[in-house]
Amino acid sequence: MFKRVLIANRGEIALRIIRACQELGIETVCVYSQADRHAPYLRLADRAICIGPGPARESYLNISRIISAAEIADVDAIHPGYGFLAERAEFSEICRECKIEFIGPSPEAMGRLGDKVEAKRFARAAKVPTFPGSDGAIESEEEAVEVAESIGYPVILKAAAGGGGRGMRVCHNEATLRANIKKAQQEALAAFGNGDVFIEKFLESARHVEVQVLGDKHGNAVHLWERDCSMQRRHQKIIEEAPGPGIDRRKIERVCEAAARLVKSAEYSGAATVEFLMDSKQNFYMLEVNTRVQVEHPVTEMITGIDVVKMSILVATGEPIPFKQKDVITRGHAIECRINAEDPSRNFMPSAGRIETWEVPGGPGVRIDSHVVPGYFVPPNYDSMIGKLIVHADSRAEAIERASRALREFRVGPIQTTIDLHHRLMQDSAFRTGGIDIHYLERLLK
Ligand code: ADP
């Protein structure tokens, strides 16, 4: 086991990793920016090192400062969490050069699955269902038009290196496709440093279903079943749950097995999420692979009893996954509500500032993953998520009632949050029947 791990992140995920390390008997070193200098979770780490000013570029995204902190603190490994440097192959590579274990995939495996075009190639070989579309990056306008004609409009142009919902263009006919290709390539180059653009069938209505997978350094990969994350706004997930409501279990089992095969074929170690869109006939199409621990990992933990963060650390030490696929047994239903410091009545404007009231729910089946305490100041520099409420119950209906009850207990002020919105969504009849698609929330908010 590692003796000491540096956490290259902040907020709730930094605290989540501290907790996992402490239970594994690992010392923690937490880096922080000046904007986070009063963050209470820093006191729970064995050591905290300031790496620069508030703007992420000068701190949490600054590789040389993080590596310096790691060397000063003499750590064995770095956990990147999610966001910031978690999906930068260059960072994983530099860690390796510095003989510090990166808790996540090797730069090679990250390259295989982190690039959307490459991932699709591996996915096809592993018999993971993918969208019909171009085999790789588009070489010419004519090729794009040919592909679009063979799969039928609408189609979507996507950047191979895209992320965060950026770098995508939907085209409903040949004229818009022709008009958009060059622009999409130029935009991709400017935004992601890679001008590769590919084309796939665009699904008008779909659910977002993703599969949690773990890989180790011995060629094993095990899936921890699926999560449904269809409640989204601007491609940002708001509610996640597991299992996916109403999904044919035989079908999803095949998709989960394929996702594990994909991770195995890429010789990938660590936590990975294979994301899919599912159409109304429950056909699955792979979107992309996220090569890190995700925000919504707790719902999987609640139904499987497996600690995803601890597993990510364990496999990084070189240990094999300590269980087999047949040992992964799910129980009940879990729902996560992301609590964001935003004002839903003002177009989700960020609501930074001091939190005076912070009364969190408790009781059976309730979990809060948050770094906030009363008096905490939400810095304006980062993502607006200030915590997650996760509930677990025997059935989905009971989980919804439990979430409603917990949301009523949750009191936060004077900043604005998404708590009331979640409460409303728990009463929403379309959500309750499990029949929403990824555009549902935006339609509801109109
Ligand atoms: P990113 O890496 O930017 O998040 P994704 O490939 O995961 O990009 O796609 C983000 C979102 O864009 C999806 O959740 C979905 O809402 C939409 N999208 C992407 N591809 C398609 C598609 N082929 N059909 C319909 N919607 C799509």
Coordinates of C-alpha atoms in Angstrom, one line a residue, residues 58-436:
E58 CA -2.2 29.1 -11.6
S59 CA -2.9 26.4 -9.1
Y60 CA -5.0 23.2 -9.7
L61 CA -4.1 23.2 -13.4
N62 CA -0.4 24.0 -12.9
I63 CA 1.5 20.7 -13.3
S64 CA 4.9 22.0 -12.2
R65 CA 3.6 23.4 -9.0
I66 CA 1.7 20.2 -8.1
I67 CA 4.7 18.1 -8.9
S68 CA 6.9 20.3 -6.8
A69 CA 4.5 19.9 -3.9
A70 CA 4.5 16.1 -4.4
E71 CA 8.3 16.1 -4.3
I72 CA 8.6 18.3 -1.2
A73 CA 6.1 16.1 0.6
D74 CA 7.7 13.0 -0.7
V75 CA 4.5 11.2 -1.8
D76 CA 4.2 7.8 -3.5
A77 CA 1.2 8.7 -5.6
I78 CA -1.1 11.4 -6.8
H79 CA -4.9 11.1 -6.9
P80 CA -6.3 13.6 -9.5
G81 CA -10.0 13.3 -8.6
Y82 CA -12.2 14.5 -11.5
G83 CA -11.9 17.7 -13.6
F84 CA -8.7 19.8 -13.5
L85 CA -5.8 17.4 -14.5
A86 CA -7.6 14.1 -14.2
E87 CA -7.9 13.5 -18.0
R88 CA -4.6 15.0 -19.1
A89 CA -2.4 12.2 -20.4
E90 CA 0.6 14.6 -20.1
F91 CA 0.1 14.8 -16.4
S92 CA -0.1 11.0 -16.0
E93 CA 3.1 10.9 -18.1
I94 CA 5.0 13.5 -16.0
C95 CA 4.0 11.6 -12.8
R96 CA 5.5 8.5 -14.3
E97 CA 8.7 10.3 -15.3
C98 CA 9.0 11.6 -11.7
K99 CA 8.4 8.1 -10.3
I100 CA 5.2 9.1 -8.7
E101 CA 2.3 6.7 -9.2
F102 CA -0.7 8.4 -11.0
I103 CA -3.9 7.0 -9.5
G104 CA -5.6 6.4 -12.8
P105 CA -4.7 4.9 -16.2
S106 CA -1.3 5.0 -17.9
P107 CA -0.9 7.8 -20.5
E108 CA -1.2 5.2 -23.2
A109 CA -4.5 3.7 -21.9
M110 CA -5.8 7.2 -21.4
G111 CA -4.9 8.0 -25.0
R112 CA -6.7 4.8 -26.2
L113 CA -10.0 5.6 -24.4
G114 CA -9.9 9.4 -23.8
D115 CA -9.8 10.3 -27.5
K116 CA -13.3 9.8 -28.9
V117 CA -12.2 8.6 -32.3
E118 CA -9.7 6.1 -30.8
A119 CA -12.3 5.0 -28.2
K120 CA -14.8 4.2 -30.9
R121 CA -12.3 2.1 -32.7
F122 CA -11.6 0.0 -29.6
A123 CA -15.3 -0.1 -28.8
R124 CA -16.1 -1.6 -32.2
A125 CA -13.4 -4.3 -31.7
A126 CA -14.8 -5.1 -28.2
K127 CA -18.4 -5.3 -29.7
V128 CA -19.6 -2.3 -27.7
P129 CA -22.5 -0.7 -29.5
T130 CA -21.5 2.6 -31.1
F131 CA -23.3 5.2 -33.2
P132 CA -23.3 4.7 -36.9
G133 CA -21.0 7.3 -38.4
S134 CA -17.5 8.0 -39.8
D135 CA -14.8 5.4 -39.1
G136 CA -12.5 8.1 -37.9
A137 CA -11.8 11.7 -38.4
I138 CA -13.4 13.3 -41.5
E139 CA -10.8 13.9 -44.3
S140 CA -13.0 15.9 -46.7
E141 CA -16.3 17.6 -47.1
E142 CA -17.3 15.0 -49.7
E143 CA -16.6 12.1 -47.3
A144 CA -18.7 13.8 -44.6
V145 CA -21.7 14.2 -47.0
E146 CA -21.3 10.5 -48.1
V147 CA -21.3 9.3 -44.5
A148 CA -24.3 11.5 -43.6
E149 CA -26.3 10.2 -46.6
S150 CA -25.6 6.6 -45.7
I151 CA -26.7 7.0 -42.0
G152 CA -29.4 9.6 -42.6
Y153 CA -29.9 13.1 -41.2
P154 CA -29.8 14.5 -38.6
V155 CA -26.1 14.0 -37.9
I156 CA -23.8 15.5 -35.3
L157 CA -20.2 16.8 -35.9
K158 CA -18.0 16.2 -32.9
A159 CA -14.4 17.1 -32.0
A160 CA -12.3 14.0 -31.3
A161 CA -10.7 15.8 -28.3
G162 CA -14.0 17.6 -27.3
G163 CA -15.3 17.7 -23.8
G164 CA -17.7 19.5 -21.5
G165 CA -20.4 19.5 -24.1
R166 CA -18.4 21.8 -26.4
G167 CA -17.3 21.3 -30.0
M168 CA -20.5 19.7 -31.3
R169 CA -22.8 20.8 -34.2
V170 CA -26.0 19.2 -35.2
C171 CA -26.8 19.2 -38.9
H172 CA -30.2 18.5 -40.3
N173 CA -29.3 18.5 -44.0
E174 CA -26.5 18.6 -46.5
A175 CA -26.3 22.4 -46.7
T176 CA -25.8 22.9 -43.0
L177 CA -23.4 20.0 -42.9
R178 CA -21.3 21.5 -45.7
A179 CA -21.4 24.9 -44.1
N180 CA -20.3 23.5 -40.7
I181 CA -17.4 21.2 -41.4
K182 CA -14.6 23.7 -41.8
K183 CA -15.9 25.8 -38.9
A184 CA -16.1 22.7 -36.6
Q185 CA -12.5 21.7 -37.5
Q186 CA -11.2 25.2 -36.9
E187 CA -13.1 25.5 -33.6
A188 CA -11.8 22.1 -32.5
L189 CA -8.2 23.1 -33.2
A190 CA -8.6 26.4 -31.4
A191 CA -10.4 24.9 -28.4
F192 CA -8.7 21.5 -27.9
G193 CA -5.5 21.7 -29.9
N194 CA -6.7 19.0 -32.2
G195 CA -8.7 19.7 -35.3
D196 CA -10.0 16.2 -35.8
V197 CA -13.8 16.1 -36.3
F198 CA -16.0 13.0 -36.8
I199 CA -19.6 12.5 -37.6
E200 CA -22.3 10.3 -36.1
K201 CA -26.0 9.8 -36.2
F202 CA -27.8 12.3 -34.0
L203 CA -30.5 11.0 -31.7
E204 CA -33.3 13.4 -31.1
S205 CA -34.5 11.9 -27.9
A206 CA -32.5 9.6 -25.6
R207 CA -31.6 8.7 -22.1
H208 CA -28.1 8.9 -20.7
V209 CA -27.0 5.6 -19.3
E210 CA -23.4 4.9 -18.3
V211 CA -21.5 1.9 -17.0
Q212 CA -18.9 2.0 -14.2
V213 CA -15.9 -0.2 -14.8
L214 CA -12.8 -0.9 -12.9
G215 CA -9.6 -2.2 -14.5
D216 CA -6.4 -3.4 -12.8
K217 CA -2.8 -3.9 -13.9
H218 CA -3.2 -7.7 -14.3
G219 CA -5.6 -7.4 -17.3
N220 CA -8.8 -7.8 -15.3
A221 CA -11.8 -5.6 -15.7
V222 CA -15.1 -5.7 -13.8
H223 CA -18.2 -3.6 -14.3
L224 CA -20.3 -2.2 -11.4
W225 CA -23.4 -1.9 -13.4
E226 CA -25.1 1.2 -14.8
R227 CA -26.2 4.7 -13.8
D228 CA -29.0 6.7 -15.4
C229 CA -28.0 10.4 -15.6
S230 CA -30.8 11.8 -17.9
M231 CA -31.7 14.7 -15.8
Q232 CA -29.4 17.3 -17.3
R233 CA -29.2 21.0 -18.0
R234 CA -26.8 22.2 -20.7
H235 CA -25.1 18.7 -20.7
Q236 CA -24.5 19.0 -17.0
K237 CA -26.0 16.2 -14.9
I238 CA -28.2 17.2 -12.0
I239 CA -29.6 13.9 -10.8
E240 CA -28.1 10.5 -11.2
E241 CA -29.5 7.1 -10.1
A242 CA -28.7 3.4 -10.2
P243 CA -30.0 1.1 -11.5
G244 CA -31.5 2.7 -14.6
P245 CA -35.3 2.7 -14.2
G246 CA -37.1 0.3 -16.5
I247 CA -34.1 -0.9 -18.4
D248 CA -34.3 -4.5 -19.6
R249 CA -31.9 -6.3 -17.3
R250 CA -30.7 -8.8 -19.9
K251 CA -30.0 -6.0 -22.4
I252 CA -28.1 -3.9 -19.9
E253 CA -26.1 -6.9 -18.7
R254 CA -24.8 -7.4 -22.2
V255 CA -23.9 -3.7 -22.5
C256 CA -22.1 -3.7 -19.1
E257 CA -20.2 -6.8 -20.1
A258 CA -19.2 -5.1 -23.4
A259 CA -18.0 -2.0 -21.4
A260 CA -15.8 -4.2 -19.2
R261 CA -14.4 -5.9 -22.4
L262 CA -13.6 -2.5 -23.8
V263 CA -11.7 -1.4 -20.7
K264 CA -9.8 -4.7 -20.6
S265 CA -8.9 -4.5 -24.3
A266 CA -7.3 -1.0 -23.7
E267 CA -5.2 -2.5 -20.9
Y268 CA -6.6 0.1 -18.7
S269 CA -6.3 0.3 -14.9
G270 CA -8.3 2.4 -12.6
A271 CA -11.9 3.6 -12.6
A272 CA -13.5 4.3 -16.0
T273 CA -17.0 5.2 -17.1
V274 CA -18.3 4.1 -20.5
E275 CA -21.1 6.5 -21.4
F276 CA -24.0 5.6 -23.7
L277 CA -27.2 7.2 -25.1
M278 CA -30.2 4.8 -25.0
D279 CA -33.1 5.3 -27.5
S280 CA -36.7 4.7 -26.8
K281 CA -36.3 1.0 -28.0
Q282 CA -33.5 0.6 -25.5
N283 CA -30.8 0.4 -28.2
F284 CA -27.5 1.6 -26.8
Y285 CA -24.9 3.8 -28.5
M286 CA -21.5 4.6 -26.9
L287 CA -20.8 8.3 -26.4
E288 CA -17.4 8.3 -24.9
V289 CA -15.3 7.0 -22.0
N290 CA -14.4 9.1 -19.0
T291 CA -11.0 8.0 -17.8
R292 CA -11.4 8.9 -14.1
V293 CA -13.6 8.7 -11.0
Q294 CA -16.9 10.6 -11.7
V295 CA -19.0 12.9 -9.6
E296 CA -21.8 10.4 -9.5
H297 CA -19.7 7.4 -8.3
P298 CA -21.6 7.3 -5.0
V299 CA -24.8 5.9 -6.4
T300 CA -22.9 2.9 -7.6
E301 CA -21.2 2.5 -4.2
M302 CA -24.6 2.6 -2.5
I303 CA -26.1 -0.3 -4.6
T304 CA -22.9 -2.4 -4.8
G305 CA -21.3 -1.8 -1.4
I306 CA -18.0 -1.3 -3.3
D307 CA -15.9 1.7 -2.6
V308 CA -14.9 3.0 -6.0
V309 CA -12.3 5.5 -4.7
K310 CA -10.6 2.9 -2.5
M311 CA -10.6 0.6 -5.5
S312 CA -9.0 3.2 -7.7
I313 CA -6.2 3.5 -5.1
L314 CA -5.8 -0.2 -4.6
V315 CA -5.4 -1.0 -8.3
A316 CA -2.8 1.8 -8.6
T317 CA -0.6 0.0 -6.1
G318 CA -0.6 -3.0 -8.5
E319 CA -3.0 -5.1 -6.5
P320 CA -5.6 -7.1 -8.5
I321 CA -9.3 -6.2 -8.1
P322 CA -10.2 -8.2 -5.0
F323 CA -13.5 -9.6 -6.3
K324 CA -14.9 -11.3 -9.5
Q325 CA -17.7 -10.1 -11.7
K326 CA -20.1 -12.7 -10.2
D327 CA -19.4 -11.2 -6.7
V328 CA -20.8 -7.8 -7.7
I329 CA -24.3 -7.9 -6.4
T330 CA -26.6 -4.9 -6.3
R331 CA -29.1 -4.1 -3.7
G332 CA -31.9 -1.6 -3.8
H333 CA -31.9 1.8 -5.5
A334 CA -29.8 5.0 -5.1
I335 CA -30.4 8.6 -6.2
E336 CA -27.9 11.5 -6.1
C337 CA -28.9 15.1 -6.2
R338 CA -26.2 17.6 -7.0
I339 CA -26.4 20.6 -4.7
N340 CA -25.1 23.6 -6.6
A341 CA -24.6 27.1 -5.4
E342 CA -26.8 28.5 -8.2
D343 CA -30.0 30.4 -8.4
P344 CA -32.5 28.4 -10.6
S345 CA -34.8 31.3 -10.7
R346 CA -32.1 33.5 -12.3
N347 CA -31.0 31.1 -15.0
F348 CA -28.8 29.2 -12.6
M349 CA -26.6 32.2 -12.0
P350 CA -23.7 31.2 -9.6
S351 CA -24.4 32.2 -6.0
A352 CA -21.0 32.5 -4.4
G353 CA -20.6 33.9 -0.9
R354 CA -20.6 32.9 2.8
I355 CA -22.9 30.1 3.9
E356 CA -24.4 30.9 7.3
T357 CA -26.9 28.2 7.5
W358 CA -25.9 24.6 6.6
E359 CA -28.2 22.1 8.1
V360 CA -27.8 18.7 6.4
P361 CA -30.2 15.8 6.5
G362 CA -29.5 12.5 8.2
G363 CA -31.3 9.3 9.2
P364 CA -31.5 5.9 7.4
G365 CA -30.1 5.6 3.9
V366 CA -28.9 9.2 3.7
R367 CA -25.3 10.2 2.7
I368 CA -23.9 13.7 2.3
D369 CA -20.7 14.1 0.3
S370 CA -19.7 17.8 0.9
H371 CA -16.8 19.9 2.1
V372 CA -19.1 22.6 3.4
V373 CA -19.5 23.6 7.1
P374 CA -21.5 26.5 8.5
G375 CA -19.5 29.7 7.8
Y376 CA -17.9 28.3 4.7
F377 CA -17.2 30.8 2.0
V378 CA -18.0 29.5 -1.6
P379 CA -15.2 30.9 -3.7
P380 CA -16.3 32.3 -7.1
N381 CA -13.4 30.7 -8.9
Y382 CA -14.6 27.1 -9.3
D383 CA -17.4 24.8 -10.2
S384 CA -20.6 25.7 -8.3
M385 CA -21.2 22.2 -6.9
I386 CA -21.0 22.4 -3.1
G387 CA -22.2 18.9 -2.2
K388 CA -24.2 15.9 -3.1
L389 CA -27.1 14.2 -1.4
I390 CA -27.2 10.5 -2.0
V391 CA -30.0 8.3 -0.8
H392 CA -30.4 4.5 -0.8
A393 CA -33.6 2.5 -0.3
D394 CA -35.0 -0.9 -1.2
S395 CA -36.9 0.4 -4.2
R396 CA -36.9 3.4 -6.5
A397 CA -40.2 4.6 -5.2
E398 CA -38.8 4.5 -1.6
A399 CA -35.6 6.2 -2.7
I400 CA -37.6 9.1 -4.2
E401 CA -39.6 9.4 -0.9
R402 CA -36.4 9.3 1.1
A403 CA -34.8 12.0 -1.2
S404 CA -37.9 14.2 -0.8
R405 CA -37.8 13.8 3.0
A406 CA -34.0 14.5 3.1
L407 CA -34.4 17.6 0.8
R408 CA -37.0 19.0 3.2
E409 CA -34.5 18.7 6.1
F410 CA -31.7 20.3 4.0
R411 CA -31.5 24.0 4.9
V412 CA -28.8 26.3 3.3
G413 CA -28.6 30.1 3.3
P414 CA -28.3 32.8 2.5
I415 CA -26.8 31.7 -0.8
Q416 CA -29.2 30.2 -3.4
T417 CA -29.0 26.5 -4.2
T418 CA -30.6 23.8 -6.3
I419 CA -32.3 22.1 -3.3
D420 CA -35.8 23.4 -4.0
L421 CA -35.5 22.4 -7.7
H422 CA -34.6 18.9 -6.6
H423 CA -37.5 18.8 -4.3
R424 CA -39.8 19.8 -7.2
L425 CA -38.2 17.2 -9.4
M426 CA -38.8 14.4 -6.9
Q427 CA -42.5 15.2 -7.1
D428 CA -42.4 15.4 -10.9
S429 CA -44.6 12.7 -12.5
A430 CA -42.4 12.1 -15.5
F431 CA -39.4 11.7 -13.3
R432 CA -41.3 9.4 -11.0
T433 CA -42.3 7.1 -13.8
G434 CA -38.7 7.0 -15.1
G435 CA -39.7 8.3 -18.4
I436 CA -37.6 11.4 -18.9

